[in-house]
Coordinates of C-alpha atoms (C1' of nucleotides) in Angstrom, one line a residue:
Chain A
M1 CA 16.4 1.1 21.8
T2 CA 18.9 2.4 19.3
E3 CA 17.9 4.8 16.5
R4 CA 18.3 2.1 13.9
Q5 CA 16.1 -0.2 15.9
E6 CA 13.5 2.5 16.2
D7 CA 13.5 3.1 12.5
I8 CA 13.1 -0.6 11.8
L9 CA 10.2 -0.8 14.3
K10 CA 8.5 2.1 12.6
F11 CA 9.0 0.5 9.2
I12 CA 7.4 -2.7 10.4
N13 CA 4.5 -0.8 11.8
D14 CA 4.0 1.1 8.6
F15 CA 4.4 -2.0 6.5
I16 CA 1.7 -3.8 8.5
N17 CA -0.6 -0.8 8.3
R18 CA -0.1 -0.6 4.6
N19 CA -0.2 -4.3 3.6
G20 CA -2.1 -6.0 6.4
F21 CA 0.7 -8.5 7.0
P22 CA 4.3 -8.1 8.3
P23 CA 7.4 -7.9 6.2
S24 CA 10.0 -10.6 5.6
Y25 CA 13.6 -10.2 6.6
R26 CA 14.6 -9.5 3.0
E27 CA 11.9 -6.8 2.6
I28 CA 13.2 -5.1 5.7
G29 CA 16.8 -5.4 4.4
N30 CA 15.9 -4.0 1.1
H31 CA 14.3 -0.9 2.6
F32 CA 17.4 -0.1 4.8
N33 CA 20.0 -1.4 2.3
I34 CA 21.0 -4.2 4.6
K35 CA 22.3 -6.8 2.2
S36 CA 22.4 -9.7 4.6
T37 CA 19.4 -11.2 6.3
F38 CA 21.5 -11.9 9.2
G39 CA 22.0 -8.2 9.8
V40 CA 18.3 -7.8 9.9
K41 CA 17.9 -10.8 12.2
R42 CA 20.1 -9.2 14.8
H43 CA 18.0 -6.0 14.9
L44 CA 14.9 -8.1 15.2
D45 CA 16.4 -10.2 17.9
A46 CA 17.2 -7.0 19.8
L47 CA 13.7 -5.7 19.4
I48 CA 12.3 -9.0 20.7
K49 CA 14.6 -8.9 23.7
K50 CA 13.5 -5.4 24.5
G51 CA 9.9 -6.4 24.2
F52 CA 8.8 -4.3 21.2
I53 CA 8.0 -7.1 18.8
Q54 CA 7.2 -10.8 19.0
M55 CA 7.6 -13.6 16.5
S56 CA 6.4 -17.2 16.5
D57 CA 8.9 -19.9 15.8
K58 CA 8.3 -22.3 13.0
S59 CA 6.6 -19.9 10.7
N60 CA 7.6 -17.1 8.4
R61 CA 6.5 -13.5 8.4
S62 CA 5.3 -13.7 11.9
I63 CA 6.4 -10.4 13.3
S64 CA 3.8 -8.6 15.3
L65 CA 4.0 -5.6 17.5
T66 CA 3.5 -5.8 21.2
D67 CA 1.4 -3.4 23.3
K68 CA 4.6 -1.7 24.4
S69 CA 5.3 -0.5 20.8
Y70 CA 1.7 0.2 20.0
S71 CA 1.6 2.6 22.9
L72 CA 4.7 4.1 21.3
F73 CA 3.0 4.7 18.0
D74 CA -0.6 5.3 19.0
R75 CA 0.1 8.8 20.1
V76 CA 1.6 9.6 16.8
R77 CA -1.1 7.9 14.8
E78 CA -3.9 9.7 16.6
T79 CA -2.5 13.1 15.7
N80 CA -1.7 12.0 12.2
A81 CA -5.1 12.4 10.6
T82 CA -7.6 15.2 11.2
E83 CA -11.2 15.5 9.9
I84 CA -12.2 18.9 8.6
P85 CA -15.8 19.8 7.7
I86 CA -16.8 20.3 4.1
L87 CA -19.2 23.3 4.0
G88 CA -22.0 23.4 1.6
R89 CA -22.3 27.1 1.4
V90 CA -21.1 30.1 3.3
A91 CA -23.8 32.6 4.0
A92 CA -23.1 36.2 4.8
G93 CA -23.5 37.2 8.4
Y94 CA -23.5 33.6 9.6
P95 CA -20.7 31.9 11.4
V96 CA -18.7 29.8 8.9
F97 CA -18.7 26.7 11.0
A98 CA -22.4 26.6 11.7
E99 CA -23.5 23.0 12.0
E100 CA -26.2 23.2 9.4
N101 CA -23.7 24.0 6.7
I102 CA -21.7 20.9 7.1
E103 CA -22.1 18.6 4.1
G104 CA -19.4 16.0 4.9
T105 CA -15.9 15.6 6.2
L106 CA -12.5 15.4 4.6
V107 CA -9.5 13.6 6.1
I108 CA -6.2 15.4 5.9
D109 CA -2.8 14.9 7.4
S110 CA -2.6 16.6 10.8
S111 CA 0.7 18.1 9.8
L112 CA -1.2 20.5 7.6
I113 CA -2.7 22.2 10.6
R114 CA -0.2 24.5 12.2
G115 CA -1.0 26.0 15.6
S116 CA -4.6 26.8 16.1
E117 CA -5.6 27.2 12.5
K118 CA -9.1 26.4 11.5
L119 CA -9.4 24.6 8.2
F120 CA -12.5 23.6 6.2
G121 CA -13.4 22.3 2.8
L122 CA -15.5 24.0 0.2
K123 CA -16.9 22.6 -3.1
V124 CA -16.0 24.9 -6.0
R125 CA -18.7 26.1 -8.3
G126 CA -17.9 27.7 -11.6
D127 CA -14.9 27.7 -13.8
S128 CA -13.4 31.1 -13.0
M129 CA -10.1 29.6 -11.7
I130 CA -9.4 26.8 -14.2
E131 CA -6.1 28.3 -15.2
D132 CA -4.9 27.8 -11.7
G133 CA -6.0 24.2 -11.8
I134 CA -9.1 24.7 -9.7
F135 CA -12.1 23.1 -11.5
E136 CA -15.8 23.0 -10.9
G137 CA -16.5 20.2 -8.3
D138 CA -13.1 20.3 -6.8
T139 CA -12.9 20.7 -3.0
V140 CA -10.6 23.5 -1.9
I141 CA -9.1 23.3 1.5
V142 CA -9.5 26.7 3.2
K143 CA -7.7 28.3 6.1
S144 CA -10.1 30.5 8.0
Q145 CA -8.8 34.1 8.1
N146 CA -10.1 37.6 7.3
K147 CA -7.0 39.1 5.8
A148 CA -5.0 38.2 2.8
M149 CA -1.7 38.9 1.0
N150 CA -1.4 40.0 -2.6
N151 CA -1.8 37.1 -4.9
D152 CA -3.3 34.7 -2.4
I153 CA -6.1 32.6 -3.6
I154 CA -9.0 33.4 -1.3
I155 CA -12.6 32.6 -0.5
A156 CA -14.4 36.0 -0.4
M157 CA -17.9 37.0 0.3
L158 CA -19.0 39.7 -2.1
D159 CA -22.5 41.1 -1.9
N160 CA -23.8 37.9 -0.4
D161 CA -22.1 35.6 -2.8
T162 CA -19.2 33.3 -2.1
T163 CA -16.4 33.2 -4.6
V164 CA -12.9 31.9 -5.2
K165 CA -10.4 34.3 -6.7
R166 CA -7.0 35.7 -6.4
Y167 CA -6.6 38.7 -4.2
R168 CA -5.0 41.9 -5.3
N169 CA -4.6 45.1 -3.4
T170 CA -2.7 47.9 -5.1
N171 CA -2.9 51.4 -3.7
S172 CA -5.8 50.4 -1.5
K173 CA -7.7 49.4 -4.7
I174 CA -8.9 45.8 -4.2
E175 CA -9.5 43.5 -7.1
L176 CA -10.6 39.9 -7.3
I177 CA -8.7 38.3 -10.2
P178 CA -10.1 35.2 -11.9
A179 CA -7.8 32.7 -13.5
N180 CA -9.8 32.4 -16.7
K181 CA -9.3 34.8 -19.6
N182 CA -13.0 34.7 -20.3
Y183 CA -13.7 36.6 -17.1
Q184 CA -12.7 40.1 -16.1
P185 CA -11.1 41.2 -12.8
I186 CA -13.8 42.2 -10.3
P187 CA -13.2 45.6 -8.7
V188 CA -14.2 45.9 -5.1
S189 CA -15.4 49.3 -4.0
S190 CA -16.7 50.6 -0.7
K191 CA -20.2 50.3 -2.1
N192 CA -19.8 46.5 -2.0
D193 CA -20.3 44.3 1.0
F194 CA -17.0 42.6 1.0
S195 CA -15.2 40.3 3.4
I196 CA -12.5 37.7 3.3
I197 CA -13.5 34.2 4.6
G198 CA -10.2 32.4 4.2
K199 CA -7.2 31.5 2.2
V200 CA -7.0 28.5 -0.1
V201 CA -4.2 26.2 1.1
G202 CA -5.0 23.1 -0.9
V203 CA -7.1 21.5 -3.6
Y204 CA -8.6 18.1 -3.7
R205 CA -10.2 16.4 -6.7
L206 CA -11.7 13.0 -7.2
Y207 CA -12.4 11.4 -10.5
N208 CA -15.2 8.9 -10.7
Chain B
M1 CA -19.8 -17.4 -1.5
T2 CA -20.3 -21.0 -0.4
E3 CA -20.6 -22.0 3.3
R4 CA -17.2 -23.5 3.2
Q5 CA -15.7 -20.3 1.8
E6 CA -17.4 -18.3 4.5
D7 CA -16.1 -20.5 7.2
I8 CA -12.6 -20.1 5.8
L9 CA -12.9 -16.4 5.5
K10 CA -14.0 -16.3 9.1
F11 CA -11.1 -18.4 10.2
I12 CA -8.7 -16.1 8.4
N13 CA -10.2 -13.1 10.1
D14 CA -10.0 -14.7 13.5
F15 CA -6.4 -15.8 12.9
I16 CA -5.3 -12.3 12.0
N17 CA -7.1 -10.9 15.0
R18 CA -5.4 -13.4 17.2
N19 CA -1.9 -13.5 15.8
G20 CA -1.5 -10.2 14.0
F21 CA -0.4 -11.9 10.8
P22 CA -2.3 -14.1 8.3
P23 CA -2.2 -17.9 8.3
S24 CA -0.4 -20.1 5.8
Y25 CA -2.2 -22.6 3.5
R26 CA -1.2 -25.4 5.8
E27 CA -2.5 -23.7 8.9
I28 CA -5.8 -23.2 7.2
G29 CA -5.8 -26.8 6.0
N30 CA -5.0 -28.2 9.4
H31 CA -7.9 -26.3 11.0
F32 CA -10.4 -27.7 8.4
N33 CA -8.8 -31.1 8.0
I34 CA -7.9 -30.4 4.4
K35 CA -4.9 -32.5 3.7
S36 CA -3.7 -30.9 0.5
T37 CA -2.6 -27.3 0.2
F38 CA -4.1 -27.3 -3.2
G39 CA -7.5 -27.9 -1.7
V40 CA -7.0 -24.8 0.4
K41 CA -5.6 -22.9 -2.6
R42 CA -8.8 -23.3 -4.6
H43 CA -10.9 -21.9 -1.8
L44 CA -8.6 -18.9 -1.5
D45 CA -8.6 -18.4 -5.3
A46 CA -12.4 -18.3 -5.1
L47 CA -12.4 -15.8 -2.3
I48 CA -10.0 -13.6 -4.2
K49 CA -12.2 -13.8 -7.3
K50 CA -15.2 -12.8 -5.3
G51 CA -13.3 -9.9 -3.8
F52 CA -13.2 -10.9 -0.1
I53 CA -9.5 -11.3 0.3
Q54 CA -6.4 -10.1 -1.5
M55 CA -2.9 -11.6 -1.7
S56 CA 0.3 -10.3 -3.1
D57 CA 2.3 -12.5 -5.4
K58 CA 5.9 -13.3 -4.7
S59 CA 5.4 -13.5 -1.0
N60 CA 4.1 -15.9 1.5
R61 CA 1.5 -15.4 4.2
S62 CA 0.1 -12.3 2.4
I63 CA -3.6 -12.8 2.8
S64 CA -5.4 -9.7 3.8
L65 CA -9.1 -8.9 4.0
T66 CA -10.8 -6.4 1.8
D67 CA -13.4 -3.8 2.9
K68 CA -16.0 -6.1 1.5
S69 CA -15.3 -8.7 4.0
Y70 CA -14.8 -6.2 6.8
S71 CA -18.3 -5.0 6.3
L72 CA -19.4 -8.6 6.4
F73 CA -17.9 -9.1 9.8
D74 CA -19.4 -5.8 11.1
R75 CA -15.9 -4.8 12.0
V76 CA -14.9 -1.3 11.6
R77 CA -11.3 -0.3 11.2
E78 CA -9.8 1.8 13.9
T79 CA -10.1 5.0 11.9
N80 CA -11.7 5.9 8.7
A81 CA -8.4 7.3 7.5
T82 CA -5.9 5.3 5.5
E83 CA -2.3 6.1 4.7
I84 CA -1.2 5.4 1.2
P85 CA 2.4 5.6 0.1
I86 CA 3.8 8.4 -2.0
L87 CA 6.2 6.9 -4.5
G88 CA 9.2 8.8 -5.7
R89 CA 9.5 7.0 -8.9
V90 CA 8.2 4.0 -10.6
A91 CA 10.9 2.0 -12.4
A92 CA 10.2 -0.4 -15.2
G93 CA 10.3 -4.0 -14.3
Y94 CA 10.1 -3.4 -10.6
P95 CA 7.1 -3.9 -8.4
V96 CA 5.3 -0.6 -8.0
F97 CA 5.1 -0.9 -4.2
A98 CA 8.7 -1.8 -3.6
E99 CA 9.5 -0.3 -0.3
E100 CA 12.6 1.5 -1.4
N101 CA 10.5 3.8 -3.6
I102 CA 8.4 5.2 -0.9
E103 CA 9.0 8.8 -0.2
G104 CA 6.2 9.6 2.2
T105 CA 2.6 8.9 3.0
L106 CA -0.7 10.6 2.2
V107 CA -3.8 10.4 4.4
I108 CA -7.0 9.8 2.6
D109 CA -10.5 8.8 3.6
S110 CA -10.8 5.1 3.8
S111 CA -14.0 5.2 1.8
L112 CA -12.0 6.0 -1.2
I113 CA -10.6 2.5 -1.2
R114 CA -13.1 0.1 -2.6
G115 CA -12.5 -3.6 -2.2
S116 CA -9.0 -4.7 -2.8
E117 CA -7.8 -1.6 -4.6
K118 CA -4.3 -0.6 -4.2
L119 CA -3.8 3.2 -4.1
F120 CA -0.6 5.2 -4.1
G121 CA 0.4 8.8 -4.5
L122 CA 2.8 10.1 -7.2
K123 CA 4.3 13.5 -7.5
V124 CA 3.6 15.1 -11.0
R125 CA 6.5 16.3 -13.0
G126 CA 6.0 18.5 -16.0
D127 CA 3.1 20.5 -17.3
S128 CA 1.7 18.2 -20.0
M129 CA -1.7 17.9 -18.2
I130 CA -2.4 21.5 -17.0
E131 CA -5.5 21.8 -19.1
D132 CA -6.9 19.0 -17.0
G133 CA -6.0 20.8 -13.8
I134 CA -3.0 18.6 -13.0
F135 CA 0.0 20.9 -12.4
E136 CA 3.7 20.3 -11.7
G137 CA 4.2 19.4 -8.1
D138 CA 0.6 18.1 -7.6
T139 CA 0.3 14.6 -6.1
V140 CA -2.0 12.4 -8.1
I141 CA -3.7 9.5 -6.4
V142 CA -3.3 6.4 -8.5
K143 CA -5.2 3.2 -8.5
S144 CA -2.9 0.4 -9.4
Q145 CA -4.1 -1.4 -12.5
N146 CA -2.7 -2.5 -15.8
K147 CA -5.6 -1.8 -18.1
A148 CA -7.4 1.3 -19.0
M149 CA -10.5 2.6 -20.7
N150 CA -10.5 5.2 -23.4
N151 CA -10.1 8.7 -22.0
D152 CA -8.9 7.6 -18.6
I153 CA -6.0 9.6 -17.1
I154 CA -3.3 7.0 -16.6
I155 CA 0.2 6.6 -15.3
A156 CA 2.1 4.9 -18.0
M157 CA 5.5 3.5 -18.4
L158 CA 6.9 4.3 -21.9
D159 CA 10.4 3.3 -22.7
N160 CA 11.5 3.4 -19.1
D161 CA 9.9 6.8 -18.4
T162 CA 6.9 7.4 -16.2
T163 CA 4.3 9.8 -17.6
V164 CA 0.8 11.1 -16.9
K165 CA -1.5 11.2 -19.9
R166 CA -5.0 10.5 -21.2
Y167 CA -5.3 7.1 -22.7
R168 CA -6.8 6.6 -26.1
N169 CA -7.1 3.3 -28.0
T170 CA -8.8 3.5 -31.4
N171 CA -8.7 0.6 -33.8
S172 CA -5.9 -0.9 -31.6
K173 CA -3.8 2.2 -32.2
I174 CA -2.8 3.5 -28.8
E175 CA -2.1 7.1 -28.1
L176 CA -1.2 9.1 -25.0
I177 CA -2.9 12.4 -25.1
P178 CA -1.5 15.4 -23.2
A179 CA -3.8 18.1 -21.9
N180 CA -1.6 21.0 -23.1
K181 CA -1.8 22.4 -26.6
N182 CA 1.9 22.9 -26.7
Y183 CA 2.4 19.1 -26.7
Q184 CA 1.5 16.5 -29.3
P185 CA -0.2 13.2 -28.7
I186 CA 2.3 10.4 -28.3
P187 CA 1.7 7.4 -30.5
V188 CA 2.6 4.0 -28.9
S189 CA 3.9 1.4 -31.3
S190 CA 4.9 -2.2 -30.8
K191 CA 8.5 -0.9 -30.9
N192 CA 7.9 0.9 -27.6
D193 CA 8.2 -0.7 -24.2
F194 CA 4.8 0.3 -22.9
S195 CA 2.8 -0.6 -19.9
I196 CA 0.0 0.9 -17.8
I197 CA 0.8 1.4 -14.1
G198 CA -2.5 2.7 -12.9
K199 CA -5.4 5.0 -13.3
V200 CA -5.5 8.5 -11.8
V201 CA -8.5 8.7 -9.4
G202 CA -7.7 11.9 -7.7
V203 CA -5.5 15.0 -7.4
Y204 CA -4.1 16.6 -4.3
R205 CA -2.4 20.0 -4.3
L206 CA -1.0 22.1 -1.4
Y207 CA -0.1 25.8 -1.6
N208 CA 2.6 27.1 0.6
Chain C
dT1 C1' 44.6 0.5 25.2
dG2 C1' 41.4 -3.4 25.5
dA3 C1' 36.7 -4.9 26.1
dC4 C1' 32.3 -4.4 24.5
dA5 C1' 28.1 -3.3 22.0
dT6 C1' 26.3 -2.1 17.6
dA7 C1' 26.1 -2.7 12.7
dG8 C1' 27.0 -5.0 8.4
dT9 C1' 28.7 -8.7 4.5
dG10 C1' 28.6 -13.1 2.1
dT11 C1' 27.8 -17.8 1.8
dA12 C1' 25.6 -22.0 2.7
dC13 C1' 21.9 -24.5 4.4
dA14 C1' 17.4 -25.9 6.4
dT15 C1' 12.7 -25.2 6.4
dA16 C1' 8.2 -23.0 5.3
dT17 C1' 5.2 -21.9 1.8
dT18 C1' 3.0 -21.7 -2.5
dT19 C1' 2.3 -23.6 -7.2
dT20 C1' 1.3 -27.1 -10.4
dC21 C1' -0.4 -31.5 -12.2
dA22 C1' -3.1 -35.6 -12.5
dC23 C1' -6.8 -37.9 -10.3
dT24 C1' -11.2 -38.8 -7.5
dA25 C1' -15.9 -37.8 -5.6
dT26 C1' -20.4 -35.6 -5.0
dA27 C1' -24.0 -32.7 -5.6
dT28 C1' -26.6 -29.6 -9.0
dT29 C1' -28.0 -28.1 -13.4
dT30 C1' -29.2 -28.6 -18.3
Chain D
dA1 C1' -27.2 -38.7 -19.3
dA2 C1' -23.9 -35.1 -19.8
dA3 C1' -22.0 -30.9 -18.2
dT4 C1' -20.7 -28.0 -14.5
dA5 C1' -19.3 -26.3 -10.0
dT6 C1' -17.6 -27.5 -5.6
dA7 C1' -14.5 -30.2 -2.7
dG8 C1' -10.6 -33.1 -1.8
dT9 C1' -5.9 -36.2 -2.3
dG10 C1' -1.0 -36.9 -3.1
dA11 C1' 3.2 -35.9 -4.9
dA12 C1' 6.6 -32.8 -7.2
dA13 C1' 8.8 -28.7 -8.1
dA14 C1' 9.6 -23.9 -7.4
dT15 C1' 10.2 -20.2 -4.5
dA16 C1' 10.3 -17.5 -0.2
dT17 C1' 12.0 -17.2 4.2
dG18 C1' 14.7 -17.9 8.3
dT19 C1' 19.1 -19.6 10.6
dA20 C1' 24.0 -20.3 11.3
dC21 C1' 28.8 -19.1 10.9
dA22 C1' 33.0 -16.6 10.1
dC23 C1' 34.4 -12.3 9.1
dT24 C1' 34.9 -6.9 9.0
dA25 C1' 34.2 -2.1 10.8
dT26 C1' 33.2 1.6 14.1
dG27 C1' 32.3 4.0 18.1
dT28 C1' 32.0 4.0 23.3
dC29 C1' 33.4 3.1 27.9
dA30 C1' 36.4 1.9 31.6

DNA sequence: TGACATAGTGTACATATTTTCACTATATTT
DNA sequence: AAATATAGTGAAAATATGTACACTATGTCA
C-alpha cells in the first residue's frame, strides 16, 4: 500500500465514523485536491485489489472497509480515547484515586497522556480563578504530581481544604495566587498543612 | 412511530449492519414492495421528523441512525467516545462540514451528542469572550444549528467573518454581545450578511 | 535508456438516486 | 359527513455518482 493509498483509506475510515456512511468519489477528491474522479477511482481500485476495501457494483457510495483494514485501524482507535475518573473531592491523607471518590468519568484523547502520567478530573468550586477562565462548575483536568513550577495552576491541599490556584515560590516563600482581584494571595507557612495534589493541564466546560 | 415506520427503521439498521452503508430509496422500496420512491420518501421524512434517523442534503445514501434509534435496538456503539471534527475555518456559503476544513479531531463522551445533533470543534481567535471564560486558543464545542435563543453563545457568520458572541434579539433588533468590556456590542442590520452557524455547548482548553 | 508503476487532469457519458407533483385509497378522528 | 393522518402509484425532472478514454508527469528499476 502506498502512502497515498493509506491516507485515503484512513480518510474513508474517518468519514464513515463521522457520518455513518461512506464518501463519494468527489468528496474524497475534494479532500485530497484530486480534481478528477478518475484519479480517485484508480486509488480505490488499488485498495480493492489489495483487499482493504470493498464496493458493490450497481450502487453508489458503497465503499466499506474489510476486516484487513479494520485490524489496521483498531489498534489505533483503541488507544485513541482514554477514560479518566472525575473525583468528587480530594480528602487529606487519603489516596487521590480511592474508588469512593469517583463521581464519573471523562473521555479524553489518549495523546494527552504522556508516559505513565495519572490524570483525573475535578469539579471546580468557587470563583477564585475566573480571570484565568476557570469558572465554578468547570471540570479541570489534573495531572497527579506533588511538585510544581512557578506559575503553574495547581490543585493544592491546604489545611484539609482542596483549592485551585496559581503556584508561586519566591525565596522559599510559597504563595497561592488567585486569578480574581477580589481575593488576596494566600501565604503558605510551615504552620500550614500543605501539599500539592497535581497540576491543571486542561479545562472542560459544558453549557446546558 | 407507526408499525410501518418501525419496520423500515429496522430494515435500515439491518442493512447498515450487513453492508456497512445505508440503503437507497429503491432498495427500501423493493424490500417492502413499495413501487414509488415517493412512498418511501414520506416514511423517511416521518422518521427524520421523529428523530430516529438523519440524512444529509446534497448527497445520496446518507441515512444514518440517531442515538434515539440505537437505544431502541438495544445496540450500544463500540465505545462511548465519539470523535468530532475540529474545523479550521468556516467560510460563508460553504457547508460547515466540508472535509477540506477539518484540521483535526476531538474526542468527547458520546453522551454529549443527543439525537441527531451535529457537533464540531472550533479554535477561538481573539479575546472578545474572556469574561465568559472563553480565551484565545480555546476550542469551543459547537452544535450546528441556524437559530438561537437570547443569550446563547453562538458562532455567527457576519460579512464573511466568523465570530463567537452572545446572541441578543430584542424587538427584532439583533446584536452580538462580546464578553469583554473593551469591546462594544455589534448591531446586525439587514445590510449585513449574517447567519448563525451554531451554538456553543462546551469549551475545551489545554495548557502546555 | 526504456519499461513500468504511481499519480493526476479534463471531458463526456451512463447510471443511480432523490425530489416534486398530481392523484388514489383507507382508516381514524371530530 | 368532513377533516386528517397514513400509505401508495406513476411519471418527470433535477442532481449525485460512477465509468471510460486520451493525455501528461514523475520517480524507480533493470
